[in-house]
Tab-separated table of C-alpha atoms in Angstrom:
chain	number	residue	atom	x	y	z
J	17	MET	CA	-34.781	-38.904	-13.764
J	18	ASP	CA	-33.105	-42.320	-13.615
J	19	ASN	CA	-31.197	-41.447	-10.408
J	20	LEU	CA	-34.360	-40.774	-8.395
J	21	THR	CA	-34.512	-42.864	-5.246
J	22	PRO	CA	-37.731	-44.024	-3.537
J	23	SER	CA	-37.204	-41.405	-0.849
J	24	ASP	CA	-37.027	-38.669	-3.515
J	25	LEU	CA	-40.525	-39.580	-4.715
J	26	PHE	CA	-41.896	-38.299	-1.408
J	27	SER	CA	-39.739	-35.100	-1.445
J	28	PRO	CA	-41.053	-32.470	-3.901
J	29	SER	CA	-37.946	-30.292	-3.535
J	30	LYS	CA	-35.588	-33.150	-4.404
J	31	ALA	CA	-37.790	-34.158	-7.309
J	32	ARG	CA	-37.738	-30.602	-8.687
J	33	GLN	CA	-33.953	-30.512	-8.270
J	34	GLN	CA	-33.577	-33.785	-10.161
J	35	ARG	CA	-35.837	-32.539	-12.977
J	36	ALA	CA	-33.831	-29.299	-13.258
J	37	GLN	CA	-30.558	-31.238	-13.426
J	38	ALA	CA	-32.018	-33.531	-16.082
J	39	GLN	CA	-33.047	-30.499	-18.165
J	40	ASP	CA	-29.593	-28.979	-17.738
J	41	TRP	CA	-27.919	-32.198	-18.853
J	42	ALA	CA	-30.215	-32.363	-21.884
J	43	HIS	CA	-29.207	-28.790	-22.815
J	44	ILE	CA	-25.505	-29.594	-22.320
J	45	ASP	CA	-25.780	-32.746	-24.451
J	46	SER	CA	-27.455	-30.787	-27.237
J	47	TRP	CA	-24.831	-28.028	-27.058
J	48	LEU	CA	-21.918	-30.514	-27.111
J	49	SER	CA	-23.441	-32.387	-30.054
J	50	TYR	CA	-23.718	-29.109	-31.972
J	51	LYS	CA	-20.137	-28.111	-31.139
J	52	TYR	CA	-18.700	-31.492	-32.153
J	53	SER	CA	-20.710	-31.406	-35.423
J	54	GLY	CA	-21.659	-35.076	-35.586
J	55	ARG	CA	-18.445	-36.397	-34.045
J	56	SER	CA	-18.655	-38.490	-30.914
J	57	VAL	CA	-18.606	-36.501	-27.698
J	58	PRO	CA	-15.829	-37.615	-25.287
J	59	THR	CA	-17.036	-39.415	-22.198
J	60	PHE	CA	-16.796	-37.654	-18.854
J	61	GLU	CA	-18.016	-38.057	-15.319
J	62	ARG	CA	-21.503	-36.702	-14.796
J	63	ASN	CA	-21.702	-35.025	-11.414
J	64	GLU	CA	-22.832	-31.678	-10.042
J	65	GLU	CA	-19.407	-30.010	-10.340
J	66	THR	CA	-19.028	-31.059	-13.984
J	67	LEU	CA	-22.560	-29.875	-14.727
J	68	LYS	CA	-21.841	-26.495	-13.119
J	69	VAL	CA	-18.648	-25.977	-15.155
J	70	LEU	CA	-20.285	-27.066	-18.429
J	71	ARG	CA	-23.287	-24.847	-17.770
J	72	GLU	CA	-21.047	-21.807	-17.200
J	73	LEU	CA	-19.008	-22.681	-20.309
J	74	SER	CA	-22.159	-23.040	-22.399
J	75	THR	CA	-23.511	-19.703	-21.194
J	76	ALA	CA	-20.222	-17.930	-21.899
J	77	ASN	CA	-20.006	-19.534	-25.357
J	78	GLU	CA	-23.539	-18.531	-26.269
J	79	ARG	CA	-22.899	-14.977	-25.069
J	80	ALA	CA	-19.717	-14.816	-27.170
J	81	ASP	CA	-21.592	-16.123	-30.215
J	82	GLU	CA	-24.264	-13.461	-29.773
J	83	GLU	CA	-21.672	-10.695	-29.411
J	84	ARG	CA	-19.806	-11.920	-32.493
J	85	ALA	CA	-23.057	-12.040	-34.490
J	86	ILE	CA	-23.942	-8.485	-33.427
J	87	LEU	CA	-20.451	-7.260	-34.328
J	88	GLU	CA	-20.611	-8.921	-37.756
J	89	ARG	CA	-24.038	-7.384	-38.425
J	90	ILE	CA	-22.766	-3.924	-37.441
J	91	GLU	CA	-19.699	-4.314	-39.665
J	92	ARG	CA	-21.871	-5.386	-42.623
J	93	GLU	CA	-24.205	-2.415	-42.109
J	94	ALA	CA	-21.274	-0.002	-41.786
J	95	LEU	CA	-19.649	-1.406	-44.914
J	96	LYS	CA	-22.923	-1.099	-46.775
J	97	GLU	CA	-23.279	2.551	-45.707
J	98	LEU	CA	-19.704	3.293	-46.764
J	99	ASP	CA	-20.322	1.713	-50.142
J	100	GLU	CA	-23.480	3.793	-50.591
J	101	VAL	CA	-21.800	7.062	-49.537
J	102	HIS	CA	-18.355	6.897	-51.153
J	103	HIS	CA	-18.814	4.683	-54.213
J	104	HIS	CA	-20.954	6.522	-56.717
J	105	PRO	CA	-20.829	5.436	-60.356
J	106	ASN	CA	-19.303	8.735	-61.513
J	107	ASP	CA	-16.629	9.042	-58.789
J	108	GLU	CA	-13.964	7.063	-60.608
J	109	LEU	CA	-14.667	8.847	-63.920
J	110	LEU	CA	-14.560	12.238	-62.179
J	111	LEU	CA	-11.257	11.407	-60.502
J	112	GLN	CA	-9.684	10.234	-63.780
J	113	THR	CA	-10.905	13.396	-65.543
J	114	LEU	CA	-9.433	15.607	-62.809
J	115	GLN	CA	-6.091	13.793	-62.793
J	116	SER	CA	-5.792	13.932	-66.613
J	117	ASN	CA	-6.652	17.631	-66.881
J	118	LEU	CA	-4.788	18.991	-63.855
J	119	PRO	CA	-1.244	20.361	-64.316
J	120	PRO	CA	1.527	18.784	-62.210
J	121	SER	CA	1.219	21.512	-59.562
J	122	GLY	CA	-2.546	20.980	-59.360
J	123	ALA	CA	-2.140	17.202	-59.080
J	124	ALA	CA	0.424	17.726	-56.295
J	125	ALA	CA	-1.949	20.116	-54.520
J	126	LEU	CA	-4.835	17.627	-54.840
J	127	SER	CA	-2.652	14.824	-53.478
J	128	ALA	CA	-1.493	17.045	-50.595
J	129	LEU	CA	-5.112	17.979	-49.813
J	130	ALA	CA	-6.179	14.334	-49.761
J	131	SER	CA	-3.169	13.292	-47.626
J	132	THR	CA	-3.857	16.116	-45.179
J	133	SER	CA	-7.509	15.105	-44.877
J	134	ILE	CA	-6.502	11.484	-44.182
J	135	ALA	CA	-3.803	12.482	-41.677
J	136	LEU	CA	-6.168	14.797	-39.790
J	137	ASN	CA	-8.996	12.213	-39.961
J	138	THR	CA	-11.538	14.758	-41.210
J	139	PRO	CA	-14.769	13.660	-42.883
J	140	THR	CA	-14.263	16.109	-45.777
J	141	ALA	CA	-11.431	17.818	-47.659
J	142	ASP	CA	-12.932	21.283	-47.202
J	143	PRO	CA	-10.020	23.724	-46.576
J	144	GLU	CA	-11.813	25.462	-43.697
J	145	THR	CA	-12.465	22.131	-41.954
J	146	LEU	CA	-8.853	21.115	-42.484
J	147	ALA	CA	-7.668	24.462	-41.083
J	148	HIS	CA	-9.777	24.090	-37.929
J	149	ALA	CA	-8.571	20.487	-37.458
J	150	LEU	CA	-4.946	21.545	-38.000
J	151	ILE	CA	-5.289	24.370	-35.444
J	152	GLN	CA	-6.853	21.978	-32.915
J	153	HIS	CA	-4.059	19.423	-33.435
J	154	THR	CA	-1.458	22.183	-33.050
J	155	LEU	CA	-3.001	23.362	-29.779
J	156	THR	CA	-3.142	19.798	-28.493
J	157	THR	CA	0.486	19.219	-29.495
J	158	GLN	CA	1.636	22.403	-27.749
J	159	THR	CA	-0.316	21.507	-24.591
J	160	LEU	CA	1.143	18.005	-24.518
J	161	THR	CA	4.653	19.366	-25.169
J	162	THR	CA	4.315	21.821	-22.269
J	163	GLN	CA	2.996	19.103	-19.953
J	164	LEU	CA	5.793	16.762	-21.000
J	165	ALA	CA	8.402	19.450	-20.281
J	166	HIS	CA	6.827	20.052	-16.866
J	167	ILE	CA	6.878	16.309	-16.146
J	168	ASP	CA	10.530	16.078	-17.208
J	169	THR	CA	11.425	18.979	-14.897
J	170	LEU	CA	9.508	17.400	-12.029
J	171	HIS	CA	11.183	14.056	-12.690
J	172	ALA	CA	14.642	15.669	-12.646
J	173	TYR	CA	13.819	17.482	-9.382
J	174	LEU	CA	12.546	14.295	-7.757
J	175	ALA	CA	15.634	12.395	-8.921
J	176	LYS	CA	17.873	15.094	-7.424
J	177	GLN	CA	15.981	15.114	-4.135
J	178	THR	CA	16.076	11.315	-4.018
J	179	SER	CA	19.846	11.403	-4.481
J	180	VAL	CA	20.209	13.979	-1.698
J	181	VAL	CA	18.021	11.948	0.668
J	182	ARG	CA	19.958	8.767	-0.092
J	183	THR	CA	23.239	10.571	0.572
J	184	GLN	CA	21.936	11.863	3.894
J	185	LEU	CA	20.625	8.440	4.812
J	186	HIS	CA	23.972	6.836	3.991
J	187	GLY	CA	25.719	9.458	6.111
J	188	LEU	CA	23.393	8.873	9.035
J	189	GLN	CA	23.805	5.115	8.799
J	190	ASN	CA	27.617	5.337	8.775
J	191	ASN	CA	28.155	8.311	11.114
J	192	PRO	CA	29.623	7.056	14.408
J	193	ALA	CA	27.771	9.815	16.250
J	194	PHE	CA	24.442	8.182	15.405
J	195	LEU	CA	25.503	4.621	16.203
J	196	THR	CA	24.300	3.049	19.407
J	197	PRO	CA	27.183	2.081	21.706
J	198	SER	CA	27.921	-1.621	21.698
J	199	THR	CA	27.816	-1.607	25.501
J	200	LEU	CA	24.333	-0.069	25.679
J	201	HIS	CA	22.586	-3.338	26.491
J	202	ARG	CA	25.175	-4.236	29.120
J	203	GLN	CA	24.990	-0.752	30.683
J	204	THR	CA	21.207	-0.861	30.791
J	205	THR	CA	21.262	-4.298	32.394
J	206	GLU	CA	23.839	-3.182	34.969
J	207	GLN	CA	21.948	-0.009	35.846
J	208	THR	CA	18.719	-1.969	36.184
J	209	ARG	CA	20.448	-4.429	38.492
J	210	GLN	CA	21.887	-1.583	40.601
J	211	ALA	CA	18.489	0.107	40.770
J	212	LYS	CA	16.885	-3.109	42.018
J	213	SER	CA	19.657	-3.583	44.597
J	214	LEU	CA	19.365	-0.030	45.874
J	215	ARG	CA	15.603	-0.322	45.961
J	216	THR	CA	15.978	-3.393	48.180
J	217	LYS	CA	18.388	-1.538	50.459
J	218	ILE	CA	15.979	1.373	50.740
J	219	ARG	CA	13.184	-0.973	51.723
J	220	ASP	CA	15.446	-2.556	54.367
J	221	ALA	CA	16.419	0.864	55.693
J	222	GLU	CA	12.796	1.991	55.747
J	223	ASP	CA	11.882	-1.200	57.635
J	224	LYS	CA	14.643	-0.541	60.170
J	225	LEU	CA	13.526	3.061	60.526
J	226	SER	CA	9.917	1.962	61.017
J	227	ALA	CA	11.027	-0.563	63.649
J	228	LEU	CA	13.107	2.117	65.374
J	229	GLN	CA	10.206	4.539	65.350
J	230	SER	CA	7.868	1.850	66.705
J	231	SER	CA	10.354	0.987	69.461
J	232	HIS	CA	10.750	4.644	70.322
J	233	ALA	CA	6.984	5.035	70.427
J	234	ARG	CA	6.685	2.107	72.883
J	235	ASN	CA	9.671	3.226	74.989
J	236	PRO	CA	10.495	6.848	74.301
J	237	THR	CA	13.411	6.871	76.786
J	238	LEU	CA	15.428	3.932	75.367
J	239	THR	CA	16.707	2.793	71.970
J	240	PRO	CA	17.644	-0.774	71.019
J	241	GLY	CA	21.224	0.056	72.075
J	242	SER	CA	20.044	1.070	75.550
J	243	LYS	CA	20.769	4.703	74.714
J	244	HIS	CA	18.552	7.573	75.738
J	245	ALA	CA	16.467	8.704	72.773
J	246	GLY	CA	17.122	12.302	73.608
J	247	SER	CA	20.875	11.848	73.956
J	248	ALA	CA	23.312	13.329	71.471
J	249	GLU	CA	24.527	9.892	70.336
J	250	ALA	CA	20.980	8.668	69.572
J	251	LEU	CA	20.177	11.826	67.639
J	252	ALA	CA	23.458	11.584	65.732
J	253	ASP	CA	22.720	7.943	64.808
J	254	MET	CA	19.249	8.847	63.624
J	255	LEU	CA	20.557	11.788	61.553
J	256	GLU	CA	23.256	9.564	60.044
J	257	GLN	CA	20.721	6.897	59.124
J	258	GLN	CA	18.409	9.547	57.688
J	259	ARG	CA	21.286	11.023	55.642
J	260	ALA	CA	22.279	7.581	54.360
J	261	LEU	CA	18.664	6.882	53.474
J	262	GLU	CA	18.403	10.166	51.551
J	263	GLU	CA	21.628	9.391	49.676
J	264	LEU	CA	20.344	5.938	48.719
J	265	ARG	CA	17.048	7.408	47.591
J	266	GLY	CA	18.868	10.016	45.485
J	267	ARG	CA	21.057	7.363	43.848
J	268	VAL	CA	18.039	5.202	43.089
J	269	GLU	CA	16.154	8.135	41.556
J	270	GLY	CA	19.171	9.032	39.430
J	271	LEU	CA	19.557	5.468	38.185
J	272	GLU	CA	15.846	5.223	37.484
J	273	LYS	CA	16.034	8.408	35.385
J	274	GLU	CA	18.984	7.029	33.435
J	275	VAL	CA	17.228	3.714	32.866
J	276	SER	CA	13.922	5.399	31.923
J	277	ALA	CA	15.731	7.237	29.111
J	278	PHE	CA	16.209	3.820	27.454
J	279	GLY	CA	12.855	2.394	28.525
J	280	GLY	CA	11.164	2.817	25.128
J	281	LEU	CA	13.970	1.167	23.159
J	282	PRO	CA	13.535	-2.316	21.671
J	283	ALA	CA	15.327	-5.235	23.297
J	284	ASP	CA	17.245	-5.957	20.079
J	285	ARG	CA	20.503	-4.005	19.899
J	286	GLU	CA	20.298	-3.147	16.179
J	287	MET	CA	16.711	-1.987	16.507
J	288	ALA	CA	17.702	0.093	19.543
J	289	ARG	CA	20.501	1.708	17.540
J	290	LYS	CA	18.122	2.641	14.749
J	291	GLU	CA	15.622	4.095	17.228
J	292	VAL	CA	18.360	6.171	18.900
J	293	ALA	CA	19.519	7.388	15.483
J	294	LYS	CA	15.976	8.525	14.634
J	295	LEU	CA	15.688	10.379	17.947
J	296	GLU	CA	19.062	12.065	17.413
J	297	VAL	CA	17.998	13.178	13.940
J	298	SER	CA	14.823	14.662	15.463
J	299	VAL	CA	16.938	16.433	18.104
J	300	ASP	CA	19.203	17.883	15.399
J	301	GLU	CA	16.184	19.137	13.454
J	302	VAL	CA	14.744	20.799	16.568
J	303	ARG	CA	18.167	22.301	17.358
J	304	ARG	CA	18.484	23.703	13.826
J	305	ARG	CA	14.965	25.108	14.024
J	306	ARG	CA	15.807	26.718	17.355
J	307	ASP	CA	19.040	28.227	15.974
J	308	GLY	CA	17.122	29.541	12.946
J	309	VAL	CA	14.524	31.220	15.156
J	310	PHE	CA	17.296	32.714	17.312
J	311	GLU	CA	19.108	34.056	14.230
J	312	ASP	CA	15.858	35.573	12.936
J	313	LEU	CA	15.319	37.246	16.308
J	314	VAL	CA	18.902	38.583	16.363
J	315	GLY	CA	18.716	39.717	12.752
J	316	GLY	CA	15.371	41.457	13.315
């Protein structure tokens, strides 16, 4: 309450916050004094972050103390019950009498019965209970042995398949047939350049043809070379230009098809090689599937 400012006196929320912090600090001081058992508590900076950490530490410590107290009480009660159940006044005398009057074979049998009961963790040494526990342990052991054998077989199969896949992968990575040519990038660039050049030529030819058609439409009897449009020479020139235009268009379409085959490849050469290798593997799988279907058809 000492850090209240005059403005806080007129703010109920700030006053409540200050009172809560003061109560928290009082609890922390009491807890630290108890933990240090009369020794002087080390000095530390008193701020909100320190208060938060100490409050969490105090809560966790108190919770741990409560859990430890509960556990100790349960252990004391369990020990008391065990003492009441297993430690009767006549037990030791009865055991000594049995051990002194039993023949060696009987003492060995009694020891074996007690050891079996302890090993099987049964509450009594009754032979029928021990037999049922032994049968249950045997069934569990056989089930676990079978599962372990199955897991070992599965592990061996997976290891074999992993080795086969690694061998195939190594073969694919080192097979020249699946390697991308080193000139692929240069060829793609050259074909793209040629396609652009031919596309420009086609546009020029189409512009010339459009101009020629426009001129013929304005003057159907004359061409730019002062030739009659219906003459054999004019028709031959037009057919030649049309044929050249069709050839250029065919070359451009062919180059575009060749370039489009590499259109989905990455720009990086190594990445392009890997992508081509994957596609070739897919093609081989499809080819093998096709051959298998054909062989089944022929065999049937």
